PDB file of C-alpha atoms and ligand atoms in Angstrom:
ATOM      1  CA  UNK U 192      16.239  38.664  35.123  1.00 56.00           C
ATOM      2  CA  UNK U 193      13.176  36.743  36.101  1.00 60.00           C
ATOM      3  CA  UNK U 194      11.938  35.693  32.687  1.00 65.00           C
ATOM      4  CA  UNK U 195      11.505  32.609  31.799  1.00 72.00           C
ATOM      5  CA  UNK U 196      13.785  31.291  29.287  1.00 80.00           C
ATOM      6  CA  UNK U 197      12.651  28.156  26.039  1.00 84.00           C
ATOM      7  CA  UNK U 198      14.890  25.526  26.403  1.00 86.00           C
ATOM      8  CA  UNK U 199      13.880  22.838  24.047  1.00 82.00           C
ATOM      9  CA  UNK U 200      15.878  20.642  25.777  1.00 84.00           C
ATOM     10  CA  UNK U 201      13.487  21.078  29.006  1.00 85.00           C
ATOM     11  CA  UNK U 202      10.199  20.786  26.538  1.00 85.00           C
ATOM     12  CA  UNK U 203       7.970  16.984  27.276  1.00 87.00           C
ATOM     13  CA  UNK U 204       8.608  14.727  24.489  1.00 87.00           C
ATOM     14  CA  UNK U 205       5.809  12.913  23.049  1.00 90.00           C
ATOM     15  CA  UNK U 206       6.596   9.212  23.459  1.00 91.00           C
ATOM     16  CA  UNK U 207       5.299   6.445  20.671  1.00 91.00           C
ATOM     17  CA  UNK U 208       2.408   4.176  21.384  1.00 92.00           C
ATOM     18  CA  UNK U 209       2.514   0.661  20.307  1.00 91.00           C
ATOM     19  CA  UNK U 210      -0.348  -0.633  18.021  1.00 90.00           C
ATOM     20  CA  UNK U 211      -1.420  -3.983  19.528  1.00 93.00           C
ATOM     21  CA  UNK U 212      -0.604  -6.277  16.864  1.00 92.00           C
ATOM     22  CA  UNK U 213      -4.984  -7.999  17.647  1.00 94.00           C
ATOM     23  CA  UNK U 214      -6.000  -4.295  16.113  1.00 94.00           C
ATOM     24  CA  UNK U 215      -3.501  -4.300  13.319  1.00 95.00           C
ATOM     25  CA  UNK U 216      -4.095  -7.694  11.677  1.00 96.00           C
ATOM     26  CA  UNK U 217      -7.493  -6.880  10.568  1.00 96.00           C
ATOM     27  CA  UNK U 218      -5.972  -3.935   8.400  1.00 96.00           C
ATOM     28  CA  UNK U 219      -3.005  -6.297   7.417  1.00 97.00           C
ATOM     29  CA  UNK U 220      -4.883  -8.968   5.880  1.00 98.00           C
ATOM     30  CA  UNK U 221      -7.156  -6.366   4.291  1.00 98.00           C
ATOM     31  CA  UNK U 222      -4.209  -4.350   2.908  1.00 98.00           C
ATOM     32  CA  UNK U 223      -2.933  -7.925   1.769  1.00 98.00           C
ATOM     33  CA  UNK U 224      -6.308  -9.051  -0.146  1.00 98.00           C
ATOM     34  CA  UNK U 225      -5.875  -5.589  -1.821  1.00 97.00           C
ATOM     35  CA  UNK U 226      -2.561  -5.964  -2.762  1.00 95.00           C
ATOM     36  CA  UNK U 227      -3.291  -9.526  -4.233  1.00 94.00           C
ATOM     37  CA  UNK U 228      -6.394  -8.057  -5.908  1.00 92.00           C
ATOM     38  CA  UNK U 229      -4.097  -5.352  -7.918  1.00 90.00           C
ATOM     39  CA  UNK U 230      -1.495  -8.037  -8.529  1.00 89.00           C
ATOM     40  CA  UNK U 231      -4.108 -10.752  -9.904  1.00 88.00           C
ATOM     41  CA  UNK U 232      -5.009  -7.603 -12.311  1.00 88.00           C
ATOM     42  CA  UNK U 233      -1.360  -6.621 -13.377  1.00 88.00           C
ATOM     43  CA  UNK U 234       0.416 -10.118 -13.475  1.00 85.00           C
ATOM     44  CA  UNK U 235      -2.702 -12.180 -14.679  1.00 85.00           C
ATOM     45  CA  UNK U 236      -5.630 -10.363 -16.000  1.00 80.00           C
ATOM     46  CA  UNK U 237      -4.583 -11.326 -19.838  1.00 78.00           C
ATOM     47  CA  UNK U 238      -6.208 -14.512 -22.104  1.00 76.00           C
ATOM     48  CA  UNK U 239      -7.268 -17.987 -19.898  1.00 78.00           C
ATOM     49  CA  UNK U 240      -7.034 -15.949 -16.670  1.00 76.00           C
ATOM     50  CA  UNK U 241      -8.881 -12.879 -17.658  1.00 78.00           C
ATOM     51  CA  UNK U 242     -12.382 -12.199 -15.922  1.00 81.00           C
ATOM     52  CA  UNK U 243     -12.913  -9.003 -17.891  1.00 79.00           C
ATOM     53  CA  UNK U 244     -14.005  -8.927 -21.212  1.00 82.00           C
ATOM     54  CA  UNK U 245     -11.901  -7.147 -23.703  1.00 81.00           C
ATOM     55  CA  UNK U 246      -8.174  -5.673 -23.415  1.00 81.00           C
ATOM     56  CA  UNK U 247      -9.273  -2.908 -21.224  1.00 84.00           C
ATOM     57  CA  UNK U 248      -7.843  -3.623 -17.865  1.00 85.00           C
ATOM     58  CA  UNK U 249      -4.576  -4.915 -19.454  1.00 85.00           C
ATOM     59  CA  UNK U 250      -3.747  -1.694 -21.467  1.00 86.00           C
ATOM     60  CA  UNK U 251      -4.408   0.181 -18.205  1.00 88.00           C
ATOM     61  CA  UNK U 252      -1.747  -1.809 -16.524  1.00 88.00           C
ATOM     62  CA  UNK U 253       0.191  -2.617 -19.210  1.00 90.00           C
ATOM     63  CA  UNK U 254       3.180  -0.572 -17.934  1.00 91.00           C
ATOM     64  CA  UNK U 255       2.908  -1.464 -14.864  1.00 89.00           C
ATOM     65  CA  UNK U 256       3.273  -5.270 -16.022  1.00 89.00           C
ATOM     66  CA  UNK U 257       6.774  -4.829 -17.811  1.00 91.00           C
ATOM     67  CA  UNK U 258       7.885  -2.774 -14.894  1.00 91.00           C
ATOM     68  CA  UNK U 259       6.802  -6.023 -12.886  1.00 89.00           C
ATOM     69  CA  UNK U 260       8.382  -8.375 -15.348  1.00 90.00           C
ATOM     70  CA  UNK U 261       5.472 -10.431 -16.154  1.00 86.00           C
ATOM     71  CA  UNK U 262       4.859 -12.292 -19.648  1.00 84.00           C
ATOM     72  CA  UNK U 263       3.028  -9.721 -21.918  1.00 82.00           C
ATOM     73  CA  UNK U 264       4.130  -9.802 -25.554  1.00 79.00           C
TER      74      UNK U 264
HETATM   75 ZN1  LIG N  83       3.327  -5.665 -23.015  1.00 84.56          ZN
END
């Protein structure tokens, strides 16, 4: 009666490490500039605004823009 028995309950946890927030702004204005980028190219790649030639980029988001609510058509 000497074996040893699995308690989960006795098992080490792994505890969660906090991100300092002077490494996580870098990535947070990045993953802002992106986000900005894609919504510039839903919400306002059409007409004045366009900086693309032709209707491509708007028929590739062109769901994505009534899902969004912007002015289409
Ligand atoms: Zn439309």
């Amino acid at each position: 009666m000497n074996e040893a028995i699995f308690d989960p309950a006795n098992q080490p946890v792994a505890q969660p490490t906090p991100i300092p927030l002077r490494e996580l702004l870098p990535w947070v204005v990045f993953g802002g500039l992106l986000l900005l980028l894609a919504l510039y190219f839903v919400g306002a790649e059409q007409g004045a605004t366009s900086l693309v030639p032709g209707m491509y980029v708007h028929e590739f988001v062109h769901d994505g823009r009534h899902l969004l609510g912007f002015p289409c058509h």
